[in-house]
PDB file of C-alpha atoms in Angstrom:
ATOM      1  CA  MET F   2     113.601 112.257  60.038  1.00 40.00           C
ATOM      2  CA  PHE F   3     114.294 114.239  63.186  1.00 38.00           C
ATOM      3  CA  SER F   4     117.849 115.134  62.095  1.00 37.00           C
ATOM      4  CA  LYS F   5     116.601 116.387  58.715  1.00 35.00           C
ATOM      5  CA  LEU F   6     113.925 118.486  60.397  1.00 36.00           C
ATOM      6  CA  ALA F   7     116.380 120.021  62.843  1.00 38.00           C
ATOM      7  CA  THR F   8     118.855 120.794  60.083  1.00 35.00           C
ATOM      8  CA  ARG F   9     116.163 122.388  57.924  1.00 35.00           C
ATOM      9  CA  VAL F  10     114.948 124.584  60.763  1.00 37.00           C
ATOM     10  CA  ALA F  11     118.302 125.498  62.280  1.00 37.00           C
ATOM     11  CA  PRO F  12     121.217 124.385  60.096  1.00 36.00           C
ATOM     12  CA  ARG F  13     123.823 125.689  62.573  1.00 35.00           C
ATOM     13  CA  VAL F  14     122.688 123.490  65.484  1.00 36.00           C
ATOM     14  CA  SER F  15     123.376 119.862  66.320  1.00 35.00           C
ATOM     15  CA  PRO F  16     120.269 118.019  67.514  1.00 36.00           C
ATOM     16  CA  ARG F  17     120.026 115.213  70.054  1.00 35.00           C
ATOM     17  CA  LEU F  18     116.932 113.482  71.342  1.00 36.00           C
ATOM     18  CA  PHE F  19     115.595 114.330  74.758  1.00 38.00           C
ATOM     19  CA  SER F  20     112.806 113.330  77.105  1.00 38.00           C
ATOM     20  CA  SER F  21     111.178 115.638  79.576  1.00 41.00           C
ATOM     21  CA  GLY F  22     108.828 115.031  82.460  1.00 41.00           C
ATOM     22  CA  GLY F  23     107.161 118.421  81.991  1.00 42.00           C
ATOM     23  CA  GLY F  24     104.662 119.838  79.569  1.00 42.00           C
ATOM     24  CA  GLY F  25     105.016 121.779  76.324  1.00 42.00           C
ATOM     25  CA  GLY F  26     106.712 125.083  75.815  1.00 41.00           C
ATOM     26  CA  GLY F  27     104.485 127.114  73.479  1.00 41.00           C
ATOM     27  CA  ALA F  28     100.999 127.804  72.257  1.00 40.00           C
ATOM     28  CA  GLY F  29      99.734 124.472  70.981  1.00 43.00           C
ATOM     29  CA  GLY F  30     103.308 123.319  70.479  1.00 44.00           C
ATOM     30  CA  ALA F  31     104.812 119.868  70.830  1.00 45.00           C
ATOM     31  CA  LEU F  32     108.444 119.494  71.834  1.00 47.00           C
ATOM     32  CA  LEU F  33     110.476 117.394  69.431  1.00 46.00           C
ATOM     33  CA  GLY F  34     114.081 117.584  70.571  1.00 49.00           C
ATOM     34  CA  LEU F  35     116.982 119.484  72.035  1.00 50.00           C
ATOM     35  CA  ALA F  36     119.479 121.401  69.918  1.00 50.00           C
ATOM     36  CA  VAL F  37     122.710 123.105  70.941  1.00 49.00           C
ATOM     37  CA  GLY F  38     123.682 126.257  69.046  1.00 48.00           C
ATOM     38  CA  ALA F  39     127.121 127.415  67.954  1.00 46.00           C
ATOM     39  CA  GLY F  40     127.457 129.579  71.064  1.00 48.00           C
ATOM     40  CA  GLY F  41     126.529 126.714  73.378  1.00 50.00           C
ATOM     41  CA  ALA F  42     122.975 127.945  74.034  1.00 50.00           C
ATOM     42  CA  ALA F  43     120.368 125.189  74.367  1.00 52.00           C
ATOM     43  CA  PHE F  44     117.054 125.307  72.524  1.00 50.00           C
ATOM     44  CA  TYR F  45     114.077 122.992  72.244  1.00 50.00           C
ATOM     45  CA  ILE F  46     112.671 122.407  68.760  1.00 48.00           C
ATOM     46  CA  GLN F  47     108.902 122.832  68.763  1.00 49.00           C
ATOM     47  CA  SER F  48     106.108 122.112  66.313  1.00 47.00           C
ATOM     48  CA  ASN F  49     102.442 123.161  66.335  1.00 50.00           C
ATOM     49  CA  PRO F  50     102.497 121.051  63.883  1.00 49.00           C
ATOM     50  CA  ASP F  51     102.729 123.302  60.791  1.00 50.00           C
ATOM     51  CA  VAL F  52     105.230 125.827  62.171  1.00 47.00           C
ATOM     52  CA  VAL F  53     108.571 124.741  63.537  1.00 47.00           C
ATOM     53  CA  ASP F  54     110.642 127.103  65.664  1.00 53.00           C
ATOM     54  CA  LEU F  55     113.118 127.136  68.542  1.00 59.00           C
ATOM     55  CA  VAL F  56     112.235 127.612  72.212  1.00 60.00           C
ATOM     56  CA  PRO F  57     114.977 128.376  74.765  1.00 70.00           C
ATOM     57  CA  ALA F  58     115.587 125.495  77.150  1.00 70.00           C
ATOM     58  CA  SER F  59     115.293 127.962  80.028  1.00 73.00           C
ATOM     59  CA  LYS F  60     111.674 128.609  79.021  1.00 70.00           C
ATOM     60  CA  VAL F  61     110.904 124.902  79.081  1.00 68.00           C
ATOM     61  CA  ALA F  62     112.563 124.578  82.487  1.00 70.00           C
ATOM     62  CA  GLU F  63     110.421 127.467  83.722  1.00 69.00           C
ATOM     63  CA  THR F  64     107.269 125.678  82.534  1.00 63.00           C
ATOM     64  CA  GLU F  65     108.373 122.455  84.195  1.00 64.00           C
ATOM     65  CA  GLU F  66     108.976 124.305  87.449  1.00 65.00           C
ATOM     66  CA  LYS F  67     105.461 125.759  87.338  1.00 58.00           C
ATOM     67  CA  PHE F  68     104.085 122.268  86.665  1.00 56.00           C
ATOM     68  CA  ALA F  69     105.936 120.880  89.681  1.00 58.00           C
ATOM     69  CA  THR F  70     104.922 123.795  91.906  1.00 57.00           C
ATOM     70  CA  TYR F  71     101.280 124.401  91.066  1.00 51.00           C
ATOM     71  CA  TRP F  72      99.875 121.245  89.495  1.00 60.00           C
ATOM     72  CA  PRO F  73      98.910 118.278  91.698  1.00 68.00           C
ATOM     73  CA  ARG F  74     101.565 115.615  91.966  1.00 76.00           C
ATOM     74  CA  ASN F  75     100.742 112.271  90.413  1.00 87.00           C
ATOM     75  CA  VAL F  76     100.518 110.320  93.670  1.00 91.00           C
ATOM     76  CA  MET F  77      99.538 106.750  92.881  1.00 92.00           C
ATOM     77  CA  MET F  78      98.791 103.630  94.886  1.00 93.00           C
ATOM     78  CA  LEU F  79      98.686 100.085  93.553  1.00 92.00           C
ATOM     79  CA  PHE F  80      96.674  97.543  95.535  1.00 91.00           C
ATOM     80  CA  GLY F  81      95.968  93.870  95.182  1.00 89.00           C
ATOM     81  CA  PRO F  82      96.263  90.595  97.094  1.00 89.00           C
ATOM     82  CA  PRO F  83      99.494  88.577  97.056  1.00 86.00           C
ATOM     83  CA  GLY F  84     100.072  87.220  93.550  1.00 86.00           C
ATOM     84  CA  SER F  85      97.792  89.730  91.813  1.00 89.00           C
ATOM     85  CA  GLY F  86     100.605  91.097  89.646  1.00 86.00           C
ATOM     86  CA  LYS F  87     101.660  94.308  91.400  1.00 87.00           C
ATOM     87  CA  GLY F  88     105.307  93.406  90.861  1.00 81.00           C
ATOM     88  CA  THR F  89     104.675  93.100  87.126  1.00 84.00           C
ATOM     89  CA  GLN F  90     102.429  96.116  86.554  1.00 89.00           C
ATOM     90  CA  GLY F  91     104.212  98.561  88.865  1.00 88.00           C
ATOM     91  CA  PRO F  92     107.453  98.782  86.850  1.00 88.00           C
ATOM     92  CA  LYS F  93     105.447  99.207  83.630  1.00 90.00           C
ATOM     93  CA  ILE F  94     103.610 102.203  85.085  1.00 89.00           C
ATOM     94  CA  GLU F  95     106.908 103.544  86.389  1.00 89.00           C
ATOM     95  CA  ALA F  96     108.471 103.347  82.928  1.00 88.00           C
ATOM     96  CA  MET F  97     105.446 104.824  81.164  1.00 86.00           C
ATOM     97  CA  LEU F  98     104.915 107.806  83.479  1.00 85.00           C
ATOM     98  CA  GLY F  99     108.545 108.424  84.398  1.00 85.00           C
ATOM     99  CA  ILE F 100     107.831 108.485  88.136  1.00 88.00           C
ATOM    100  CA  PRO F 101     109.486 106.150  90.669  1.00 91.00           C
ATOM    101  CA  GLN F 102     107.833 103.222  92.415  1.00 90.00           C
ATOM    102  CA  LEU F 103     108.596 103.538  96.122  1.00 88.00           C
ATOM    103  CA  SER F 104     108.778 100.468  98.344  1.00 83.00           C
ATOM    104  CA  THR F 105     108.402 101.200 102.058  1.00 80.00           C
ATOM    105  CA  GLY F 106     110.850  98.414 102.855  1.00 79.00           C
ATOM    106  CA  ASP F 107     113.482  99.837 100.510  1.00 81.00           C
ATOM    107  CA  MET F 108     112.936 103.366 101.840  1.00 83.00           C
ATOM    108  CA  LEU F 109     113.279 102.206 105.445  1.00 82.00           C
ATOM    109  CA  ARG F 110     116.506 100.321 104.731  1.00 84.00           C
ATOM    110  CA  ALA F 111     117.930 103.309 102.820  1.00 83.00           C
ATOM    111  CA  ALA F 112     117.069 105.723 105.652  1.00 84.00           C
ATOM    112  CA  VAL F 113     118.819 103.481 108.179  1.00 84.00           C
ATOM    113  CA  LYS F 114     121.829 102.971 105.901  1.00 84.00           C
ATOM    114  CA  ASN F 115     122.175 106.717 105.231  1.00 82.00           C
ATOM    115  CA  GLN F 116     121.692 107.482 108.930  1.00 87.00           C
ATOM    116  CA  THR F 117     119.125 110.185 108.326  1.00 84.00           C
ATOM    117  CA  GLU F 118     117.547 111.673 111.433  1.00 83.00           C
ATOM    118  CA  ILE F 119     114.398 109.610 111.064  1.00 81.00           C
ATOM    119  CA  GLY F 120     116.437 106.589 109.931  1.00 83.00           C
ATOM    120  CA  LYS F 121     118.286 106.667 113.250  1.00 85.00           C
ATOM    121  CA  LYS F 122     114.988 106.668 115.122  1.00 84.00           C
ATOM    122  CA  ALA F 123     113.778 103.685 113.121  1.00 80.00           C
ATOM    123  CA  GLN F 124     117.058 101.852 113.699  1.00 83.00           C
ATOM    124  CA  GLY F 125     116.791 102.369 117.460  1.00 82.00           C
ATOM    125  CA  ILE F 126     113.258 100.984 117.530  1.00 79.00           C
ATOM    126  CA  MET F 127     114.195  97.937 115.452  1.00 79.00           C
ATOM    127  CA  LYS F 128     117.282  97.196 117.576  1.00 78.00           C
ATOM    128  CA  ALA F 129     115.074  97.254 120.648  1.00 78.00           C
ATOM    129  CA  GLY F 130     112.815  94.703 118.978  1.00 73.00           C
ATOM    130  CA  GLY F 131     109.919  97.100 118.471  1.00 72.00           C
ATOM    131  CA  LEU F 132     107.751  97.789 115.434  1.00 71.00           C
ATOM    132  CA  VAL F 133     108.320 100.964 113.459  1.00 77.00           C
ATOM    133  CA  GLY F 134     105.244 103.151 113.928  1.00 80.00           C
ATOM    134  CA  ASP F 135     103.168 104.880 111.284  1.00 82.00           C
ATOM    135  CA  ASP F 136     104.651 108.271 112.156  1.00 85.00           C
ATOM    136  CA  ILE F 137     108.168 106.985 111.424  1.00 85.00           C
ATOM    137  CA  VAL F 138     107.118 105.414 108.098  1.00 86.00           C
ATOM    138  CA  VAL F 139     105.275 108.573 107.007  1.00 87.00           C
ATOM    139  CA  GLY F 140     108.346 110.608 107.972  1.00 87.00           C
ATOM    140  CA  ILE F 141     110.546 108.369 105.840  1.00 87.00           C
ATOM    141  CA  ILE F 142     108.156 108.780 102.899  1.00 89.00           C
ATOM    142  CA  LYS F 143     108.191 112.559 103.424  1.00 89.00           C
ATOM    143  CA  ASP F 144     111.991 112.617 103.190  1.00 88.00           C
ATOM    144  CA  ARG F 145     112.032 110.357 100.144  1.00 90.00           C
ATOM    145  CA  ILE F 146     109.469 112.267  98.079  1.00 90.00           C
ATOM    146  CA  ALA F 147     111.462 115.463  98.593  1.00 89.00           C
ATOM    147  CA  GLU F 148     114.132 114.027  96.267  1.00 90.00           C
ATOM    148  CA  PRO F 149     114.295 115.272  92.641  1.00 90.00           C
ATOM    149  CA  ASP F 150     112.998 112.086  90.992  1.00 90.00           C
ATOM    150  CA  CYS F 151     109.689 112.471  92.860  1.00 90.00           C
ATOM    151  CA  LYS F 152     109.175 116.039  91.672  1.00 86.00           C
ATOM    152  CA  PHE F 153     106.233 115.188  89.434  1.00 86.00           C
ATOM    153  CA  GLY F 154     104.917 112.191  91.349  1.00 89.00           C
ATOM    154  CA  PHE F 155     105.522 108.670  92.611  1.00 93.00           C
ATOM    155  CA  ILE F 156     103.893 105.255  93.053  1.00 92.00           C
ATOM    156  CA  LEU F 157     103.537 103.892  96.583  1.00 91.00           C
ATOM    157  CA  ASP F 158     104.182 100.173  97.008  1.00 83.00           C
ATOM    158  CA  GLY F 159     103.304  98.476 100.300  1.00 80.00           C
ATOM    159  CA  PHE F 160     101.884 101.554 102.035  1.00 87.00           C
ATOM    160  CA  PRO F 161      99.349 102.325 103.362  1.00 91.00           C
ATOM    161  CA  ARG F 162      98.184  98.967 104.693  1.00 87.00           C
ATOM    162  CA  THR F 163      95.549 100.270 107.117  1.00 88.00           C
ATOM    163  CA  GLN F 164      93.082 103.158 107.260  1.00 90.00           C
ATOM    164  CA  PRO F 165      94.997 104.965 110.031  1.00 90.00           C
ATOM    165  CA  GLN F 166      98.099 104.822 107.813  1.00 90.00           C
ATOM    166  CA  ALA F 167      96.086 106.212 104.891  1.00 93.00           C
ATOM    167  CA  LYS F 168      94.821 109.109 107.022  1.00 93.00           C
ATOM    168  CA  ALA F 169      98.341 109.862 108.286  1.00 92.00           C
ATOM    169  CA  LEU F 170      99.615 109.860 104.702  1.00 92.00           C
ATOM    170  CA  ASP F 171      96.760 112.139 103.571  1.00 94.00           C
ATOM    171  CA  LYS F 172      97.643 114.637 106.305  1.00 93.00           C
ATOM    172  CA  MET F 173     101.304 114.659 105.315  1.00 91.00           C
ATOM    173  CA  LEU F 174     100.508 115.136 101.623  1.00 91.00           C
ATOM    174  CA  ALA F 175      98.003 117.921 102.396  1.00 91.00           C
ATOM    175  CA  GLU F 176     100.728 119.836 104.237  1.00 89.00           C
ATOM    176  CA  GLU F 177     102.670 119.871 100.966  1.00 83.00           C
ATOM    177  CA  GLY F 178      99.645 120.810  98.862  1.00 84.00           C
ATOM    178  CA  ALA F 179      99.347 117.318  97.357  1.00 87.00           C
ATOM    179  CA  CYS F 180      96.883 114.442  97.575  1.00 91.00           C
ATOM    180  CA  VAL F 181      96.416 110.897  96.340  1.00 93.00           C
ATOM    181  CA  SER F 182      95.484 111.204  92.665  1.00 91.00           C
ATOM    182  CA  LYS F 183      94.989 107.558  91.637  1.00 92.00           C
ATOM    183  CA  VAL F 184      94.344 104.244  93.384  1.00 93.00           C
ATOM    184  CA  ILE F 185      94.206 101.073  91.295  1.00 93.00           C
ATOM    185  CA  GLU F 186      93.190  97.663  92.579  1.00 93.00           C
ATOM    186  CA  LEU F 187      94.259  94.518  90.747  1.00 93.00           C
ATOM    187  CA  ASN F 188      91.383  92.054  91.141  1.00 92.00           C
ATOM    188  CA  VAL F 189      92.035  88.300  91.218  1.00 91.00           C
ATOM    189  CA  PRO F 190      89.734  85.691  92.835  1.00 90.00           C
ATOM    190  CA  ASP F 191      91.261  84.127  95.943  1.00 88.00           C
ATOM    191  CA  SER F 192      90.842  80.673  94.399  1.00 85.00           C
ATOM    192  CA  ILE F 193      93.296  81.560  91.602  1.00 88.00           C
ATOM    193  CA  LEU F 194      96.022  82.947  93.844  1.00 89.00           C
ATOM    194  CA  GLU F 195      97.334  79.706  95.367  1.00 87.00           C
ATOM    195  CA  GLU F 196      98.702  78.464  92.045  1.00 85.00           C
ATOM    196  CA  ARG F 197     100.284  81.845  91.353  1.00 86.00           C
ATOM    197  CA  ILE F 198     101.888  82.173  94.786  1.00 88.00           C
ATOM    198  CA  CYS F 199     103.117  78.623  95.304  1.00 88.00           C
ATOM    199  CA  GLY F 200     104.708  78.496  91.842  1.00 89.00           C
ATOM    200  CA  ARG F 201     106.659  81.714  92.315  1.00 89.00           C
ATOM    201  CA  TRP F 202     110.468  81.753  92.569  1.00 92.00           C
ATOM    202  CA  ILE F 203     112.704  84.814  92.849  1.00 90.00           C
ATOM    203  CA  HIS F 204     116.332  85.801  92.347  1.00 91.00           C
ATOM    204  CA  LYS F 205     117.102  87.507  95.640  1.00 86.00           C
ATOM    205  CA  ALA F 206     119.911  89.777  94.407  1.00 86.00           C
ATOM    206  CA  SER F 207     118.056  91.307  91.456  1.00 84.00           C
ATOM    207  CA  GLY F 208     114.439  90.752  92.430  1.00 78.00           C
ATOM    208  CA  ALA F 209     113.786  88.941  89.131  1.00 85.00           C
ATOM    209  CA  SER F 210     110.628  86.846  89.415  1.00 85.00           C
ATOM    210  CA  TYR F 211     109.841  83.468  87.822  1.00 90.00           C
ATOM    211  CA  HIS F 212     106.902  81.086  87.863  1.00 89.00           C
ATOM    212  CA  VAL F 213     107.006  77.340  87.254  1.00 91.00           C
ATOM    213  CA  LYS F 214     103.972  77.551  84.936  1.00 87.00           C
ATOM    214  CA  TYR F 215     103.830  81.073  83.511  1.00 84.00           C
ATOM    215  CA  ALA F 216     107.486  82.156  83.395  1.00 88.00           C
ATOM    216  CA  PRO F 217     109.864  79.267  84.208  1.00 93.00           C
ATOM    217  CA  PRO F 218     113.630  79.768  84.193  1.00 95.00           C
ATOM    218  CA  LYS F 219     115.398  78.253  81.183  1.00 95.00           C
ATOM    219  CA  SER F 220     117.209  75.811  83.469  1.00 95.00           C
ATOM    220  CA  MET F 221     114.100  74.302  85.075  1.00 95.00           C
ATOM    221  CA  LYS F 222     113.798  70.511  85.066  1.00 94.00           C
ATOM    222  CA  LEU F 223     110.985  68.404  86.476  1.00 91.00           C
ATOM    223  CA  GLY F 224     111.551  65.594  88.939  1.00 88.00           C
ATOM    224  CA  ALA F 225     109.899  62.169  88.991  1.00 88.00           C
ATOM    225  CA  ASP F 226     106.966  63.672  90.920  1.00 86.00           C
ATOM    226  CA  GLY F 227     106.321  66.160  88.110  1.00 86.00           C
ATOM    227  CA  LYS F 228     107.402  69.086  90.277  1.00 87.00           C
ATOM    228  CA  PRO F 229     110.410  71.345  89.539  1.00 91.00           C
ATOM    229  CA  ASP F 230     113.766  70.112  90.799  1.00 93.00           C
ATOM    230  CA  PRO F 231     114.915  72.896  93.190  1.00 92.00           C
ATOM    231  CA  ALA F 232     118.533  72.401  92.095  1.00 94.00           C
ATOM    232  CA  SER F 233     117.549  73.278  88.532  1.00 95.00           C
ATOM    233  CA  MET F 234     115.913  76.578  89.445  1.00 95.00           C
ATOM    234  CA  LEU F 235     118.545  79.099  88.363  1.00 95.00           C
ATOM    235  CA  ASP F 236     118.393  82.749  87.316  1.00 95.00           C
ATOM    236  CA  ASP F 237     118.527  83.154  83.523  1.00 95.00           C
ATOM    237  CA  ALA F 238     120.971  86.066  83.675  1.00 94.00           C
ATOM    238  CA  THR F 239     123.416  84.938  86.381  1.00 95.00           C
ATOM    239  CA  SER F 240     122.789  81.173  86.782  1.00 95.00           C
ATOM    240  CA  GLU F 241     122.582  81.823  90.514  1.00 95.00           C
ATOM    241  CA  PRO F 242     120.095  79.770  92.575  1.00 95.00           C
ATOM    242  CA  LEU F 243     116.519  80.981  92.866  1.00 95.00           C
ATOM    243  CA  MET F 244     114.546  80.874  96.094  1.00 94.00           C
ATOM    244  CA  GLN F 245     110.962  80.806  97.277  1.00 91.00           C
ATOM    245  CA  ARG F 246     109.810  83.297  99.879  1.00 87.00           C
ATOM    246  CA  PRO F 247     108.953  81.645 103.222  1.00 86.00           C
ATOM    247  CA  ASP F 248     105.412  83.018 103.013  1.00 84.00           C
ATOM    248  CA  ASP F 249     104.826  81.812  99.442  1.00 86.00           C
ATOM    249  CA  THR F 250     103.027  78.710 100.693  1.00 86.00           C
ATOM    250  CA  ALA F 251      99.387  77.645 100.655  1.00 86.00           C
ATOM    251  CA  SER F 252      99.097  77.807 104.456  1.00 86.00           C
ATOM    252  CA  ALA F 253     100.719  81.247 104.694  1.00 88.00           C
ATOM    253  CA  LEU F 254      98.567  82.545 101.840  1.00 88.00           C
ATOM    254  CA  VAL F 255      95.382  81.904 103.841  1.00 89.00           C
ATOM    255  CA  ASN F 256      96.534  84.290 106.561  1.00 89.00           C
ATOM    256  CA  ARG F 257      97.883  86.842 104.099  1.00 88.00           C
ATOM    257  CA  LEU F 258      94.550  86.977 102.268  1.00 90.00           C
ATOM    258  CA  LYS F 259      92.629  87.345 105.526  1.00 90.00           C
ATOM    259  CA  GLU F 260      94.846  90.279 106.468  1.00 88.00           C
ATOM    260  CA  TYR F 261      94.458  91.847 103.025  1.00 89.00           C
ATOM    261  CA  HIS F 262      90.648  91.694 103.075  1.00 89.00           C
ATOM    262  CA  ARG F 263      90.391  92.803 106.709  1.00 90.00           C
ATOM    263  CA  MET F 264      93.005  95.587 106.802  1.00 87.00           C
ATOM    264  CA  THR F 265      93.800  96.725 103.270  1.00 84.00           C
ATOM    265  CA  LYS F 266      90.521  96.530 101.333  1.00 85.00           C
ATOM    266  CA  PRO F 267      88.909  99.222 103.536  1.00 90.00           C
ATOM    267  CA  ILE F 268      91.516 101.689 102.240  1.00 93.00           C
ATOM    268  CA  LEU F 269      89.802 101.534  98.847  1.00 92.00           C
ATOM    269  CA  LYS F 270      86.545 102.655 100.480  1.00 92.00           C
ATOM    270  CA  HIS F 271      88.471 105.459 102.187  1.00 93.00           C
ATOM    271  CA  TYR F 272      89.492 106.906  98.799  1.00 94.00           C
ATOM    272  CA  GLN F 273      86.342 106.113  96.783  1.00 92.00           C
ATOM    273  CA  PRO F 274      84.514 109.356  97.719  1.00 92.00           C
ATOM    274  CA  HIS F 275      87.367 111.262  96.058  1.00 90.00           C
ATOM    275  CA  GLY F 276      86.686 109.589  92.697  1.00 90.00           C
ATOM    276  CA  VAL F 277      90.248 108.298  92.316  1.00 91.00           C
ATOM    277  CA  VAL F 278      89.728 104.540  92.760  1.00 92.00           C
ATOM    278  CA  GLY F 279      89.883 102.232  89.753  1.00 92.00           C
ATOM    279  CA  SER F 280      89.784  98.478  89.325  1.00 92.00           C
ATOM    280  CA  VAL F 281      91.520  96.198  86.824  1.00 94.00           C
ATOM    281  CA  ASN F 282      90.720  92.543  86.140  1.00 94.00           C
ATOM    282  CA  ALA F 283      94.097  90.895  86.712  1.00 93.00           C
ATOM    283  CA  ASN F 284      92.725  87.403  86.047  1.00 92.00           C
ATOM    284  CA  GLN F 285      93.222  87.563  82.282  1.00 92.00           C
ATOM    285  CA  GLU F 286      95.992  87.408  79.688  1.00 90.00           C
ATOM    286  CA  MET F 287      98.937  89.676  80.561  1.00 88.00           C
ATOM    287  CA  THR F 288      98.628  91.984  77.559  1.00 92.00           C
ATOM    288  CA  LYS F 289      94.937  92.548  78.343  1.00 95.00           C
ATOM    289  CA  VAL F 290      95.763  93.389  81.973  1.00 93.00           C
ATOM    290  CA  TRP F 291      98.230  96.025  80.799  1.00 94.00           C
ATOM    291  CA  ALA F 292      95.772  97.404  78.222  1.00 94.00           C
ATOM    292  CA  ASP F 293      93.112  97.762  80.924  1.00 93.00           C
ATOM    293  CA  MET F 294      95.679  99.333  83.232  1.00 91.00           C
ATOM    294  CA  GLN F 295      96.553 101.967  80.624  1.00 90.00           C
ATOM    295  CA  ALA F 296      92.876 102.721  79.970  1.00 89.00           C
ATOM    296  CA  ASN F 297      92.326 103.081  83.697  1.00 87.00           C
ATOM    297  CA  LEU F 298      95.232 105.481  84.060  1.00 84.00           C
ATOM    298  CA  LYS F 299      93.971 107.649  81.201  1.00 80.00           C
ATOM    299  CA  SER F 300      90.378 107.751  82.393  1.00 63.00           C
ATOM    300  CA  GLY F 301      91.196 109.037  85.849  1.00 52.00           C
ATOM    301  CA  LYS F 302      88.341 106.928  87.222  1.00 43.00           C
ATOM    302  CA  ASN F 303      87.090 103.409  87.015  1.00 43.00           C
TER     303      ASN F 303
END
């Protein structure tokens, strides 16, 4: 259908599909695709929807640049206790909105590996056996969100964990004319989390996650005690062994939940006066969790 439309509107151009992170390019228009003319000039096909015409790609780029410069960035945070489903929902949001999910651990390792100025500072502190301070972490985030893929926004994963970290992040964002635009908490009763956590297995190389009850690997076999045989826990794609995180145990979960409620939950109260905090019931069927997540994202508020 698209090819026929493009040919009817501009028979001398060859269309190809495109996706853009920015907004539209004309009065009431909707962008349909990119076409390249005989002279090599690029145009975007637009519909409003009764009139179809061509908009220069440079005009669309100009609109995108204004969006990135003047509109608030989509700065999101995803919260929830261990096992609440952040690792499942985060990538879905990332794919839907076209903005990257940023892990503080990944950013720290990348900064050290690339030997950035702040990465060198972090490396020195870690080699000395110290803890990387909030100022270093915020500095690493500042460097990372300056990269092109964060132009229109990003999702923070694993930061902030405390109110002082949240305030430091707010200050950094304010200096760039941005602010936190959405905070979503995935709610699951503590009593449900033990089964989720203790049944979780991961493929270390890819980060693929499995669960003995909800998403077992194809290779899984049960032993005489009715529990999975560790030797049978293999990644579906590579057949490499899976592993359980050292803190994915019932005893470790108790401490992790205490820390979450004591240190992390107050961050939600910190952002509530701004009207950006939403809550999703993550103790329901997966498709319903995602449906509620989408509704929450569209509403802008809980």
